[in-house]
Amino acid sequence: MANPAPKSALPDLTKSEAALHPQAYPAGEGHKPGEAAHFLQRIKLFSALGSDDCQHVVKRMRRRDFPPATVIVREGAAGSSMFFITAGQVEVRRKDPNTNIDFLLTEMGPGQNFGEMSLLTGKPRSATVTTIQPTTCAVLEQKDFQELLMQYPRIGLALTTILAERVETASQQVGIEFITLSKMNFDPRVLSLVPQSMMVQHKMIPVAFANNRLTLAMVNPNNILALDDVRRIIKGVMIEPVVTTEEDFRKFMSTTYNELMNKNEPSGPSDAQQIASVSRQPENAIDLLQSEIIRDLQMTEDSSGITESKQEISAASEDAPIIRLGNSILGLAIKKGASDIHIEPMEKEVTVRFRIDGVLQVVQNLPKKVQLGLISRLKILSKLDISEKRLPQDGRISISMEGKPIDFRVSSIPAKWGEKICMRILDKSNTTLGLDKVVTHQPTLELIRELINQPYGIMYVTGPTGSGKTTTLYSALAEINDPGVNISTAEDPIEYDLAGVNQIQTNKDIGLDFARVLRSFLRQDPDVILVGETRDKETAHIAVEAALTGHLVFTTLHTNSAAGAFTRLGEMGIEPFLVSSSTIGVMAQRLARRLCKNCKEPMQAEDQVCEYMGLPPKSTVFKGRGCGECNGKGVKGRIGIYEVMKMNAELRQMVAKSALTEDIHKRALELGMLDLKKYAALLLLNGDTSIEEVLQVVSVQE
Ligand SMILES: [Zn+2]
C-alpha cells in the first residue's frame, strides 16, 4: 500500500498501553475485572476480549508519529493496519465517484480508531485519512496481528463473535462502511436535520453533514423508503449510508440522543422548528448552511430556455452532483454576500473564488474532472452556447431565493486551461433600498437629491471600478422613477431591472455603442437618460448636447476626484464652456469595509492619523475585534464615502477657464464641500469604518 508516512524512530510499544499516551487511557496497566474497560474494548472488533487478551494485543502495537498534513491511509490503497489515535487529530475524506470531489466525512481524535477491518481483510481503504495536527497512533499491523492469533487462539475465537454479527449485515452491504455509534461525536445540529420520528421509523441516524453529503447510519441501508424520506426533507442532499447494528441504534436513541437534543432544544420543538433552528445557525457551519441554501434555491429557468437548452445539455452537465455543485456555489455566494464569483480552470484543478466586501478569496479548489460539467452547467443556466468554447460570451442567470429575485451576469472567456466563468451577482432587490440606504450622511443625501431633481443637465459619478457608482445611479433613478417620466438607459451590462425604465444593452459587435444608443434615445422623447459609462469623445459629446437641450443625464467617468472630471472631459476633447454649462454636479465615491456592529470597540487614534485626517487630537475612533458575526474579520458589509460637488456660478467660471483640478477642488472645499477625506473622517468618528480602510481609500486621491 502506498503509505508515505515513515516509521517513527521511537521504540516499539512494550510493557503497557500507558506508554502510548498515558492520559488517553485512565484504565491503564494492572486493572482488574470490574474496573473501567480497557481502551481496546471500546474498539468494536476487540470488544469481546478480556483485559489480559487486550494486553497481548497492545504489546503488538507500535507507536507512530505523523507530522501535520500527512496522509496516513489513502483511499483505494491496500489496507493492512489498524490505527488507534492516541494524540492529535485527523480528517477522514472520501471521493464522490461522480464528481471526484473529496468530501469530508468526519474528524477523529484521541480514543478513536480507523482501519480495523483491514486487519482481517486487507481490502482497499475506503477513505483517505490525513493528519490535521501532529498525530500519534498506536498501529497494529496485519502480520503482527496474525502472529498474535496464532499464539493466542482464544483471541481469534473471541473476535468471531463480533465478526459474526457484522458478517450477517455486511453480506448484504458490500461496500458499505460499518460504524460504531458509541465512538462518534455527534453534532446536535446534524441530528436535527432529520426528525426524531423519522429516525425511529427507519432506524437511522444522521451522523455527519459536509459538502452537501449526509452520512446516515442505518440499520438497514437498503431501506429505499428511508433514503427517499430524507431526500424529501433535505432537497438535493447526497446520502452516504453507513451500517450500524440495531443494538447500537437502540442504545443511541435511548441515551445519547436524548442527552444531546435536550441540551439543544429544551422545549422539545416540532420537526419544522428544529429544521428552522438549524437554518438559523451562524455561518460557522457552512456545510449546514448548504442544506439550507439547497432548500431555498429554486432555479427559475424560463420555459423558453428550457426546451432549447435541453437539447444541448451535455451528459456531464446534467449529472445530479454537478447540478447541486453549481447550485451550491451560487447559493453560497449569495449567503456570504459575495459580489462576484470566479470559476477559474487551472492546470490541475478548478478554483472557485468569491469577491466579498471587495476582496477576492478562494472558496474551494475543485478537481479538474468537474470542470467540463460545471462550466457547461453554468453556461446552460446562463443561456450561453455550450458548444462555443473559443469565443467570449455574455449571459445571465435569474433565480429567486427566499422569494427575492437575484440575477447573475455571467461572462465566459477562453483561458489557458479552459473556459473561465465570472459571475457578477446583481441583487435586484437592492435598488428598492434607495439612496437613503446607500448614503448615510444626511446633508450629503439631501445634496444628491437636490441634484437628481434638477430638470436638466449632467451629473457625473466618478470613482474606480467597483466603487459602487452604478448602485448610486440606480438608486437615484429608482427615486425619480415615475410613470410621468420617460427614463432611458444605455448600459453595458444591464445590472439591475428597473420597472418602467427603457433599458438598452449596448453591443459593440454590431456597432450598437453608447453613442449610437444615445443618439436614438434623443429621438424617443426622453426626460432622463442614464449612460453606463462615458469613455469616448463621441459619447461625452452627445451626452453634453442632450443635457443642453433639456434632458437630465446621469453618467459615470473614470476619475479619482470630483474635480478631476473636468480635466478628464477636457482630455476627451469637450470644450470647457460646454462642460461648464452642462454640468450640474459631480460626485466621487469609494467603498470602504464597514466595521462589524457586534464587535467594534473604541480606541484612541494616533496623533499622526488625527492630523492627516483633520481630526481633533486624541480623537476616539473604532476598530473591529472580530467575532462570530463577522467571521473574526471585524468588518462586515461596506459603506460609501462620497464627495459631492454641486456646481455654482463661481465653479462654472473656473471650469470654463480650464482652471487646474487642484484649484477647483480647493475652492469647492472653501465653499463647504466635504471631500472624500472629510467625509471619511465623519465615518471614523461615527464608528462606521476603521482607520486602515479610510487610509487605503483616501490616499489614492489625485
Ligand atoms: Zn464582529
PDB file of C-alpha atoms in Angstrom, residues 27 31 33 35-54 84 162 180 182-183:
ATOM      1  CA  ALA A  27      -7.749   2.308  32.815  1.00  0.00           C
ATOM      2  CA  HIS A  31      -6.688  -3.013  36.111  1.00  0.00           C
ATOM      3  CA  PRO A  33     -12.249  -7.069  36.029  1.00  0.00           C
ATOM      4  CA  GLU A  35     -12.733  -1.696  36.731  1.00  0.00           C
ATOM      5  CA  ALA A  36     -13.089   0.697  33.809  1.00  0.00           C
ATOM      6  CA  ALA A  37     -12.926  -1.054  30.457  1.00  0.00           C
ATOM      7  CA  HIS A  38      -9.638  -1.474  28.669  1.00  0.00           C
ATOM      8  CA  PHE A  39      -9.330   1.038  25.860  1.00  0.00           C
ATOM      9  CA  LEU A  40      -9.200  -1.709  23.246  1.00  0.00           C
ATOM     10  CA  GLN A  41     -12.599  -2.914  24.334  1.00  0.00           C
ATOM     11  CA  ARG A  42     -14.009   0.311  23.041  1.00  0.00           C
ATOM     12  CA  ILE A  43     -12.997  -0.800  19.558  1.00  0.00           C
ATOM     13  CA  LYS A  44     -15.803  -2.890  18.186  1.00  0.00           C
ATOM     14  CA  LEU A  45     -13.537  -5.609  16.884  1.00  0.00           C
ATOM     15  CA  PHE A  46     -11.953  -6.141  20.298  1.00  0.00           C
ATOM     16  CA  SER A  47     -14.987  -5.521  22.449  1.00  0.00           C
ATOM     17  CA  ALA A  48     -15.354  -9.202  23.358  1.00  0.00           C
ATOM     18  CA  LEU A  49     -11.739  -9.588  24.523  1.00  0.00           C
ATOM     19  CA  GLY A  50     -10.858  -9.909  28.162  1.00  0.00           C
ATOM     20  CA  SER A  51      -8.414  -7.485  29.728  1.00  0.00           C
ATOM     21  CA  ASP A  52      -5.496  -9.907  29.653  1.00  0.00           C
ATOM     22  CA  ASP A  53      -6.007 -10.565  25.986  1.00  0.00           C
ATOM     23  CA  CYS A  54      -6.159  -6.848  25.383  1.00  0.00           C
ATOM     24  CA  PHE A  84      -5.674   3.869  17.129  1.00  0.00           C
ATOM     25  CA  ILE A 162     -18.106  -9.764  16.858  1.00  0.00           C
ATOM     26  CA  THR A 180     -19.921   2.169  15.870  1.00  0.00           C
ATOM     27  CA  SER A 182     -20.709   4.919  20.729  1.00  0.00           C
ATOM     28  CA  LYS A 183     -17.370   6.127  19.410  1.00  0.00           C
TER      29      LYS A 183
END
